[in-house]
XYZ file of N, CA, C and O in Angstrom:
596
model
N 0.557 40.206 11.564
C 1.707 39.322 11.563
C 1.863 38.665 10.197
O 0.928 38.618 9.398
N 3.036 38.107 9.968
C 3.330 37.445 8.695
C 2.426 36.230 8.490
O 1.939 35.986 7.387
N 2.166 35.500 9.564
C 1.310 34.323 9.477
C -0.108 34.711 9.044
O -0.715 34.027 8.221
N -0.629 35.793 9.566
C -1.966 36.259 9.186
C -1.999 36.661 7.713
O -2.975 36.366 6.998
N -0.952 37.320 7.254
C -0.873 37.699 5.838
C -0.837 36.457 4.951
O -1.554 36.381 3.944
N -0.010 35.477 5.323
C 0.068 34.236 4.552
C -1.294 33.546 4.509
O -1.727 33.071 3.466
N -1.967 33.498 5.650
C -3.277 32.860 5.718
C -4.278 33.574 4.810
O -5.049 32.936 4.088
N -4.262 34.893 4.828
C -5.154 35.671 3.976
C -4.922 35.337 2.500
O -5.862 35.105 1.741
N -3.651 35.286 2.097
C -3.329 35.017 0.690
C -3.693 33.584 0.309
O -4.296 33.344 -0.738
N -3.345 32.622 1.167
C -3.647 31.222 0.868
C -5.151 31.017 0.709
O -5.604 30.246 -0.138
N -5.943 31.723 1.488
C -7.399 31.563 1.461
C -8.083 32.373 0.352
O -9.322 32.357 0.264
N -7.339 33.042 -0.487
C -7.947 33.830 -1.563
C -8.929 33.039 -2.431
O -9.991 33.575 -2.788
N -8.635 31.782 -2.781
C -9.621 31.067 -3.600
C -10.993 30.951 -2.926
O -12.030 31.069 -3.593
N -11.010 30.742 -1.640
C -12.285 30.628 -0.925
C -12.958 31.991 -0.844
O -14.176 32.110 -1.009
N -12.168 33.033 -0.643
C -12.726 34.374 -0.520
C -13.247 34.900 -1.856
O -14.397 35.343 -1.960
N -12.404 34.854 -2.883
C -12.774 35.447 -4.171
C -13.737 34.575 -4.961
O -14.474 35.075 -5.814
N -13.734 33.275 -4.697
C -14.649 32.383 -5.400
C -16.103 32.649 -5.067
O -17.002 32.207 -5.783
N -16.337 33.366 -3.993
C -17.708 33.659 -3.573
C -18.206 35.017 -4.078
O -19.364 35.350 -3.892
N -17.335 35.794 -4.682
C -17.683 37.148 -5.085
C -18.095 37.143 -6.559
O -17.332 37.456 -7.434
N -19.314 36.740 -6.804
C -19.821 36.728 -8.165
C -21.238 37.285 -8.151
O -22.055 36.885 -7.325
N -21.511 38.199 -9.054
C -22.859 38.765 -9.134
C -23.754 37.936 -10.044
O -24.956 38.126 -10.053
N -23.158 37.039 -10.784
C -23.915 36.198 -11.714
C -24.102 34.812 -11.104
O -23.209 34.313 -10.425
N -25.245 34.175 -11.374
C -25.397 32.777 -10.943
C -24.326 31.927 -11.638
O -24.022 32.136 -12.806
N -23.772 31.010 -10.891
C -22.648 30.236 -11.410
C -23.106 28.879 -11.918
O -23.767 28.131 -11.208
N -22.774 28.611 -13.157
C -22.946 27.266 -13.694
C -21.597 26.591 -13.591
O -20.592 27.115 -14.053
N -21.589 25.437 -12.950
C -20.326 24.730 -12.792
C -19.860 24.183 -14.127
O -20.626 23.585 -14.866
N -18.596 24.397 -14.415
C -18.013 23.917 -15.652
C -16.852 22.975 -15.378
O -16.677 22.484 -14.258
N -16.073 22.749 -16.394
C -14.953 21.814 -16.319
C -13.964 22.183 -15.215
O -13.480 21.305 -14.487
N -13.676 23.475 -15.069
C -12.729 23.892 -14.017
C -13.245 23.526 -12.632
O -12.501 22.998 -11.799
N -14.507 23.798 -12.375
C -15.076 23.517 -11.054
C -15.139 22.019 -10.782
O -14.841 21.573 -9.661
N -15.505 21.229 -11.776
C -15.552 19.783 -11.581
C -14.146 19.214 -11.372
O -13.933 18.356 -10.512
N -13.189 19.706 -12.139
C -11.803 19.274 -11.964
C -11.293 19.692 -10.586
O -10.640 18.905 -9.885
N -11.596 20.917 -10.199
C -11.193 21.403 -8.888
C -11.818 20.615 -7.754
O -11.164 20.301 -6.755
N -13.089 20.263 -7.910
C -13.773 19.457 -6.886
C -13.108 18.097 -6.748
O -12.863 17.620 -5.639
N -12.822 17.474 -7.874
C -12.142 16.174 -7.847
C -10.780 16.296 -7.165
O -10.419 15.480 -6.311
N -10.025 17.324 -7.536
C -8.688 17.517 -6.968
C -8.750 17.788 -5.467
O -7.945 17.248 -4.689
N -9.711 18.599 -5.035
C -9.855 18.896 -3.608
C -10.227 17.638 -2.812
O -9.662 17.381 -1.743
N -11.148 16.855 -3.335
C -11.540 15.614 -2.643
C -10.368 14.637 -2.624
O -10.089 14.001 -1.599
N -9.662 14.517 -3.739
C -8.463 13.666 -3.789
C -7.469 14.101 -2.710
O -6.901 13.264 -1.998
N -7.278 15.397 -2.581
C -6.351 15.917 -1.577
C -6.783 15.582 -0.161
O -5.965 15.179 0.677
N -8.073 15.724 0.123
C -8.582 15.400 1.462
C -8.398 13.912 1.758
O -7.970 13.530 2.851
N -8.691 13.076 0.776
C -8.515 11.632 0.955
C -7.040 11.310 1.174
O -6.680 10.531 2.063
N -6.170 11.917 0.387
C -4.729 11.672 0.508
C -4.228 12.062 1.892
O -3.486 11.305 2.535
N -4.608 13.244 2.352
C -4.196 13.686 3.692
C -4.715 12.752 4.772
O -3.994 12.378 5.693
N -5.976 12.388 4.658
C -6.606 11.544 5.674
C -5.958 10.163 5.730
O -5.595 9.677 6.809
N -5.794 9.530 4.585
C -5.188 8.194 4.549
C -3.736 8.260 5.007
O -3.286 7.426 5.805
N -2.999 9.255 4.538
C -1.599 9.399 4.951
C -1.459 9.597 6.452
O -0.608 8.971 7.101
N -2.293 10.443 7.025
C -2.252 10.674 8.478
C -2.657 9.422 9.248
O -2.071 9.094 10.275
N -3.668 8.711 8.749
C -4.109 7.479 9.397
C -2.980 6.440 9.387
O -2.710 5.777 10.391
N -2.307 6.292 8.238
C -1.206 5.334 8.137
C -0.071 5.701 9.086
O 0.502 4.833 9.749
N 0.259 6.983 9.167
C 1.342 7.420 10.044
C 0.975 7.210 11.512
O 1.808 6.759 12.310
N -0.261 7.492 11.880
C -0.704 7.290 13.260
C -0.615 5.814 13.644
O -0.113 5.474 14.722
N -1.089 4.940 12.767
C -1.027 3.498 13.034
C 0.428 3.031 13.154
O 0.764 2.229 14.027
N 1.294 3.538 12.297
C 2.716 3.177 12.318
C 3.363 3.609 13.636
O 4.107 2.844 14.257
N 3.060 4.814 14.061
C 3.664 5.341 15.296
C 3.146 4.647 16.556
O 3.836 4.636 17.570
N 1.947 4.089 16.501
C 1.391 3.397 17.669
C 2.149 2.108 17.988
O 2.097 1.635 19.105
N 2.797 1.556 17.007
C 3.540 0.314 17.202
C 4.920 0.647 17.783
O 5.735 1.276 17.113
N 5.210 0.213 19.018
C 6.500 0.541 19.640
C 7.702 -0.020 18.874
O 8.814 0.510 18.991
N 7.484 -1.058 18.084
C 8.587 -1.622 17.288
C 9.067 -0.654 16.202
O 10.149 -0.832 15.648
N 8.262 0.347 15.891
C 8.609 1.299 14.830
C 9.335 2.541 15.334
O 9.590 3.465 14.556
N 9.669 2.573 16.623
C 10.363 3.740 17.186
C 11.653 4.025 16.410
O 12.469 3.148 16.190
N 11.814 5.270 15.968
C 12.962 5.742 15.181
C 13.077 5.096 13.807
O 14.119 5.152 13.186
N 12.007 4.466 13.340
C 11.998 3.898 11.998
C 11.230 4.831 11.063
O 10.517 5.721 11.499
N 11.372 4.582 9.772
C 10.721 5.391 8.739
C 9.595 4.584 8.108
O 9.798 3.425 7.717
N 8.425 5.182 8.011
C 7.286 4.550 7.354
C 7.540 4.536 5.850
O 7.710 5.589 5.231
N 7.581 3.331 5.270
C 7.904 3.179 3.851
C 6.848 2.377 3.104
O 7.112 1.844 2.042
N 5.644 2.275 3.659
C 4.588 1.505 3.013
C 3.352 2.386 2.834
O 3.300 3.516 3.308
N 2.354 1.834 2.163
C 1.145 2.605 1.890
C 1.470 3.794 0.992
O 2.312 3.694 0.097
N 0.823 4.914 1.243
C 1.102 6.121 0.454
C 2.541 6.578 0.627
O 3.125 7.195 -0.270
N 3.115 6.271 1.779
C 4.473 6.703 2.116
C 5.525 5.984 1.271
O 6.688 6.378 1.283
N 5.131 4.967 0.549
C 6.040 4.286 -0.373
C 6.237 5.133 -1.631
O 7.260 5.046 -2.292
N 5.249 5.967 -1.949
C 5.252 6.721 -3.201
C 5.563 8.204 -3.034
O 5.921 8.867 -3.998
N 5.403 8.710 -1.836
C 5.723 10.106 -1.548
C 6.117 10.229 -0.081
O 5.505 9.608 0.781
N 7.134 11.028 0.190
C 7.583 11.221 1.574
C 6.612 12.103 2.353
O 6.668 12.139 3.574
N 5.746 12.804 1.655
C 4.840 13.749 2.310
C 3.438 13.701 1.703
O 2.996 14.657 1.058
N 2.713 12.583 1.913
C 1.360 12.524 1.345
C 0.437 13.590 1.912
O -0.461 14.070 1.211
N 0.659 14.010 3.146
C -0.186 15.050 3.728
C 0.047 16.395 3.048
O -0.891 17.144 2.790
N 1.289 16.724 2.741
C 1.571 17.984 2.032
C 1.047 17.919 0.596
O 0.509 18.901 0.078
N 1.224 16.777 -0.057
C 0.682 16.622 -1.409
C -0.832 16.826 -1.384
O -1.393 17.543 -2.212
N -1.494 16.204 -0.409
C -2.940 16.355 -0.273
C -3.338 17.791 -0.023
O -4.316 18.290 -0.604
N -2.602 18.476 0.838
C -2.900 19.879 1.141
C -2.793 20.741 -0.119
O -3.650 21.587 -0.380
N -1.759 20.503 -0.910
C -1.612 21.275 -2.154
C -2.762 20.967 -3.115
O -3.286 21.878 -3.770
N -3.163 19.703 -3.199
C -4.297 19.347 -4.070
C -5.564 20.078 -3.642
O -6.316 20.573 -4.491
N -5.803 20.158 -2.338
C -6.998 20.850 -1.840
C -6.986 22.302 -2.287
O -7.976 22.803 -2.844
N -5.889 23.002 -2.062
C -5.857 24.431 -2.374
C -5.855 24.709 -3.874
O -6.470 25.675 -4.328
N -5.197 23.859 -4.675
C -5.273 24.030 -6.127
C -6.683 23.700 -6.614
O -7.201 24.343 -7.526
N -7.308 22.704 -5.995
C -8.687 22.378 -6.351
C -9.637 23.516 -6.040
O -10.500 23.868 -6.855
N -9.497 24.111 -4.861
C -10.341 25.257 -4.506
C -10.096 26.427 -5.455
O -11.032 27.150 -5.811
N -8.846 26.587 -5.869
C -8.568 27.646 -6.844
C -9.310 27.379 -8.157
O -9.909 28.286 -8.737
N -9.269 26.147 -8.637
C -9.952 25.833 -9.902
C -11.452 26.069 -9.800
O -12.073 26.543 -10.756
N -12.035 25.761 -8.654
C -13.462 26.040 -8.456
C -13.699 27.548 -8.518
O -14.606 28.025 -9.201
N -12.860 28.313 -7.806
C -12.995 29.777 -7.808
C -12.770 30.365 -9.191
O -13.379 31.374 -9.552
N -11.900 29.730 -9.978
C -11.551 30.254 -11.301
C -12.733 30.227 -12.266
O -12.675 30.846 -13.332
N -13.813 29.555 -11.904
C -15.021 29.583 -12.726
C -15.621 30.989 -12.753
O -16.376 31.324 -13.648
N -15.313 31.793 -11.735
C -15.779 33.182 -11.716
C -14.633 34.060 -12.197
O -13.465 33.739 -11.987
N -14.944 35.153 -12.801
C -13.896 36.046 -13.302
C -13.005 36.537 -12.175
O -11.778 36.483 -12.266
N -13.611 36.986 -11.082
C -12.813 37.504 -9.974
C -12.008 36.387 -9.308
O -10.919 36.613 -8.783
N -12.513 35.159 -9.360
C -11.806 34.026 -8.773
C -10.481 33.729 -9.447
O -9.576 33.152 -8.839
N -10.343 34.127 -10.700
C -9.065 33.937 -11.400
C -7.922 34.671 -10.697
O -6.777 34.245 -10.764
N -8.264 35.753 -10.012
C -7.237 36.554 -9.330
C -6.792 35.941 -8.004
O -5.971 36.513 -7.299
N -7.318 34.787 -7.676
C -6.943 34.094 -6.442
C -5.699 33.233 -6.617
O -5.273 32.567 -5.681
N -5.085 33.258 -7.765
C -3.923 32.407 -8.075
C -2.767 32.545 -7.074
O -2.062 31.567 -6.830
N -2.554 33.701 -6.443
C -1.468 33.741 -5.451
C -1.670 32.759 -4.288
O -0.688 32.307 -3.692
N -2.914 32.396 -3.986
C -3.181 31.487 -2.872
C -2.522 30.126 -3.037
O -1.702 29.718 -2.214
N -2.864 29.379 -4.093
C -2.242 28.063 -4.241
C -0.741 28.137 -4.542
O 0.008 27.243 -4.161
N -0.330 29.214 -5.187
C 1.112 29.372 -5.426
C 1.841 29.534 -4.097
O 2.888 28.909 -3.865
N 1.294 30.342 -3.207
C 1.941 30.572 -1.912
C 1.980 29.299 -1.075
O 3.024 28.959 -0.513
N 0.870 28.575 -0.974
C 0.881 27.366 -0.149
C 1.852 26.336 -0.717
O 2.558 25.648 0.026
N 1.934 26.248 -2.034
C 2.894 25.329 -2.657
C 4.315 25.741 -2.308
O 5.135 24.906 -1.911
N 4.614 27.013 -2.425
C 5.958 27.509 -2.094
C 6.277 27.268 -0.619
O 7.376 26.823 -0.284
N 5.326 27.573 0.252
C 5.551 27.374 1.685
C 5.864 25.912 1.998
O 6.778 25.608 2.768
N 5.096 25.003 1.415
C 5.291 23.585 1.702
C 6.565 23.029 1.079
O 7.247 22.206 1.686
N 6.884 23.481 -0.124
C 8.029 22.919 -0.846
C 9.354 23.578 -0.456
O 10.375 22.900 -0.320
N 9.340 24.867 -0.253
C 10.603 25.593 -0.097
C 10.857 26.204 1.270
O 11.990 26.559 1.587
N 9.818 26.379 2.088
C 10.051 27.147 3.298
C 9.736 26.363 4.566
O 10.624 25.789 5.176
N 8.493 26.314 4.969
C 8.185 25.765 6.288
C 7.790 24.295 6.277
O 7.729 23.675 7.336
N 7.489 23.726 5.156
C 7.019 22.348 5.103
C 8.151 21.353 5.014
O 8.758 20.958 6.012
N 8.421 20.914 3.810
C 9.402 19.859 3.565
C 10.787 20.190 4.125
O 11.361 19.365 4.854
N 11.373 21.351 3.843
C 12.743 21.591 4.330
C 12.885 21.499 5.847
O 13.817 20.858 6.344
N 11.976 22.115 6.582
C 12.096 22.097 8.049
C 11.878 20.699 8.608
O 12.611 20.258 9.498
N 10.881 19.992 8.084
C 10.587 18.655 8.584
C 11.728 17.691 8.282
O 12.174 16.937 9.147
N 12.221 17.732 7.050
C 13.260 16.785 6.669
C 14.597 17.081 7.332
O 15.380 16.168 7.568
N 14.848 18.313 7.664
C 16.074 18.662 8.386
C 16.143 17.866 9.692
O 17.159 17.262 10.019
N 15.046 17.862 10.424
C 14.996 17.134 11.694
C 14.947 15.624 11.509
O 15.567 14.881 12.271
N 14.227 15.161 10.492
C 14.102 13.715 10.274
C 15.441 13.083 9.911
O 15.721 11.960 10.319
N 16.259 13.799 9.150
C 17.575 13.259 8.796
C 18.438 13.047 10.030
O 19.253 12.136 10.060
N 18.236 13.867 11.045
C 19.005 13.733 12.279
C 18.441 12.639 13.193
O 19.199 11.947 13.861
N 17.104 12.511 13.237
C 16.453 11.594 14.185
C 16.255 10.179 13.665
O 16.134 9.255 14.446
N 16.162 10.020 12.362
C 15.886 8.703 11.775
C 17.089 8.272 10.928
O 17.319 8.823 9.852
N 17.841 7.282 11.374
C 19.075 6.879 10.686
C 18.884 6.515 9.209
O 19.756 6.797 8.390
N 17.750 5.899 8.850
C 17.583 5.472 7.460
C 16.762 6.447 6.617
O 16.339 6.117 5.513
N 16.578 7.667 7.114
C 15.761 8.626 6.372
C 16.449 9.109 5.092
O 15.795 9.320 4.075
N 17.758 9.241 5.109
C 18.474 9.717 3.915
C 18.305 8.715 2.773
O 18.053 9.099 1.629
N 18.411 7.433 3.089
C 18.199 6.402 2.063
C 16.763 6.463 1.540
O 16.518 6.333 0.341
N 15.812 6.672 2.432
C 14.402 6.815 2.057
C 14.223 8.010 1.119
O 13.493 7.930 0.127
N 14.912 9.114 1.408
C 14.836 10.307 0.557
C 15.341 10.009 -0.858
O 14.801 10.519 -1.836
N 16.383 9.212 -0.953
C 16.974 8.904 -2.254
C 16.048 8.059 -3.123
O 16.097 8.142 -4.343
N 15.189 7.254 -2.499
C 14.342 6.332 -3.246
C 12.909 6.819 -3.429
O 12.192 6.318 -4.290
N 12.472 7.793 -2.617
C 11.061 8.162 -2.588
C 10.867 9.619 -3.000
O 11.568 10.503 -2.514
N 9.896 9.833 -3.860
C 9.561 11.184 -4.318
C 9.220 12.079 -3.121
O 8.584 11.640 -2.173
N 9.598 13.326 -3.210
C 9.329 14.261 -2.120
C 7.840 14.536 -1.975
O 7.291 14.397 -0.892
N 7.164 14.906 -3.060
C 5.755 15.291 -2.970
C 4.842 14.540 -3.935
O 3.875 13.929 -3.504
N 5.124 14.606 -5.195
C 4.260 13.978 -6.194
C 4.408 12.459 -6.073
O 5.527 11.942 -6.151
N 3.310 11.738 -5.849
C 3.423 10.280 -5.722
C 3.949 9.632 -7.001
O 3.374 9.812 -8.079
N 5.066 8.945 -6.861
C 5.702 8.249 -7.989
C 6.201 6.899 -7.503
O 6.453 6.727 -6.304
N 6.380 5.948 -8.425
C 6.968 4.675 -7.996
C 8.359 4.912 -7.405
O 9.087 5.797 -7.858
N 8.726 4.116 -6.398
C 10.048 4.302 -5.770
C 11.179 4.030 -6.770
O 11.040 3.202 -7.666
N 12.275 4.740 -6.594
C 13.461 4.514 -7.420
C 14.133 3.218 -6.966
O 14.107 2.890 -5.778
N 14.708 2.551 -7.900
C 15.385 1.281 -7.560
C 16.844 1.543 -7.256
O 17.499 2.310 -7.858
């Protein structure tokens, strides 16, 4: 299926990063990738925690979360997910064969930005949340940035 193919490609950094006949000394790419992957996990976790807490409050029904990480990006979980996969790619890139895993993070980024992530989610949110369009105008889609005035 298409989903299985996408999963295979996205996971290339994990697969190819392990195929090395030489002992690996971690270098700048691996340390940068590790930092980026951990940053992504933290971003996803905090963003999901904030959204769960927001949704538990009945006063927030049909409202848009505009505080915490959600003040700086409309999709902290997607941003975090992309950081994880780009980080894993950088770790894999320390090996020669791992460099060929580049389609993985490119595909997950494309899927989240252009296909199944942001476009599908925001299509529904614009219909269900009256103030979501205004939120879109002021808040970065993925990369955390200060809100527009």
